[in-house]
PDB file of C-alpha atoms in Angstrom:
ATOM      1  CA  UNK A  59       0.000   0.000   0.000  1.00 81.00           C
ATOM      2  CA  UNK A  60       2.904   2.385   0.670  1.00 91.00           C
ATOM      3  CA  UNK A  61       4.113   1.868  -2.897  1.00 95.00           C
ATOM      4  CA  UNK A  62       0.752   3.045  -4.209  1.00 95.00           C
ATOM      5  CA  UNK A  63       0.906   6.134  -1.992  1.00 96.00           C
ATOM      6  CA  UNK A  64       4.418   6.874  -3.243  1.00 96.00           C
ATOM      7  CA  UNK A  65       3.321   6.496  -6.861  1.00 96.00           C
ATOM      8  CA  UNK A  66       0.335   8.793  -6.324  1.00 97.00           C
ATOM      9  CA  UNK A  67       2.573  11.322  -4.577  1.00 97.00           C
ATOM     10  CA  UNK A  68       4.947  11.343  -7.555  1.00 97.00           C
ATOM     11  CA  UNK A  69       2.008  11.823  -9.951  1.00 97.00           C
ATOM     12  CA  UNK A  70       0.718  14.670  -7.808  1.00 97.00           C
ATOM     13  CA  UNK A  71       4.157  16.324  -7.790  1.00 97.00           C
ATOM     14  CA  UNK A  72       4.397  16.051 -11.590  1.00 96.00           C
ATOM     15  CA  UNK A  73       0.930  17.563 -11.950  1.00 93.00           C
ATOM     16  CA  UNK A  74       1.770  20.459  -9.609  1.00 95.00           C
ATOM     17  CA  UNK A  75       4.936  21.243 -11.587  1.00 93.00           C
ATOM     18  CA  UNK A  76       2.990  21.040 -14.882  1.00 88.00           C
ATOM     19  CA  UNK A  77       0.288  23.335 -13.472  1.00 89.00           C
ATOM     20  CA  UNK A  78       2.810  25.882 -12.145  1.00 90.00           C
ATOM     21  CA  UNK A  79       4.544  26.009 -15.542  1.00 87.00           C
ATOM     22  CA  UNK A  80       1.316  26.907 -17.328  1.00 85.00           C
ATOM     23  CA  UNK A  81      -0.357  23.562 -17.906  1.00 83.00           C
ATOM     24  CA  UNK A  82      -2.719  23.464 -20.852  1.00 78.00           C
ATOM     25  CA  UNK A  83      -2.476  27.246 -21.316  1.00 80.00           C
ATOM     26  CA  UNK A  84       1.244  27.064 -22.172  1.00 72.00           C
ATOM     27  CA  UNK A  85       2.095  27.914 -25.792  1.00 70.00           C
ATOM     28  CA  UNK A  86       3.794  24.580 -26.407  1.00 65.00           C
ATOM     29  CA  UNK A  87       0.624  22.718 -25.375  1.00 64.00           C
ATOM     30  CA  UNK A  88      -1.259  24.350 -28.260  1.00 62.00           C
ATOM     31  CA  UNK A  89       1.455  23.829 -30.866  1.00 60.00           C
ATOM     32  CA  UNK A  90       0.738  20.164 -31.619  1.00 56.00           C
ATOM     33  CA  UNK A  91       3.110  17.214 -31.600  1.00 58.00           C
ATOM     34  CA  UNK A  92       5.092  18.106 -34.747  1.00 56.00           C
ATOM     35  CA  UNK A  93       6.980  21.171 -35.881  1.00 61.00           C
ATOM     36  CA  UNK A  94       6.100  20.537 -39.534  1.00 61.00           C
ATOM     37  CA  UNK A  95       3.686  17.966 -40.990  1.00 61.00           C
ATOM     38  CA  UNK A  96       5.063  14.798 -42.552  1.00 61.00           C
ATOM     39  CA  UNK A  97       5.913  14.393 -46.245  1.00 59.00           C
ATOM     40  CA  UNK A  98       2.507  13.870 -47.917  1.00 66.00           C
ATOM     41  CA  UNK A  99       1.108  17.055 -46.364  1.00 64.00           C
ATOM     42  CA  UNK A 100       4.198  19.266 -46.245  1.00 64.00           C
ATOM     43  CA  UNK A 101       7.824  18.953 -47.287  1.00 60.00           C
ATOM     44  CA  UNK A 102       8.605  16.516 -44.451  1.00 55.00           C
ATOM     45  CA  UNK A 103      11.972  18.064 -43.669  1.00 59.00           C
ATOM     46  CA  UNK A 104      13.638  16.940 -40.477  1.00 57.00           C
ATOM     47  CA  UNK A 105      14.161  19.491 -37.764  1.00 58.00           C
ATOM     48  CA  UNK A 106      17.443  20.187 -36.107  1.00 54.00           C
ATOM     49  CA  UNK A 107      20.900  20.203 -37.613  1.00 55.00           C
ATOM     50  CA  UNK A 108      21.904  17.418 -39.956  1.00 56.00           C
ATOM     51  CA  UNK A 109      24.859  15.443 -38.734  1.00 57.00           C
ATOM     52  CA  UNK A 110      27.296  13.673 -40.991  1.00 57.00           C
ATOM     53  CA  UNK A 111      28.078  10.067 -39.959  1.00 53.00           C
TER      54      UNK A 111
END
């Protein structure tokens, strides 16, 4: 039972931090999961610098 209380306490702490940082009203929450749509819809370019192997 103490493990469940610890897990719930961790979830509560994560929620409090999320809420204090703006929660659902934060700009990044409204942006969507992708910076640019994938290839059939947009150009599908990767984001970030290209690295040479």
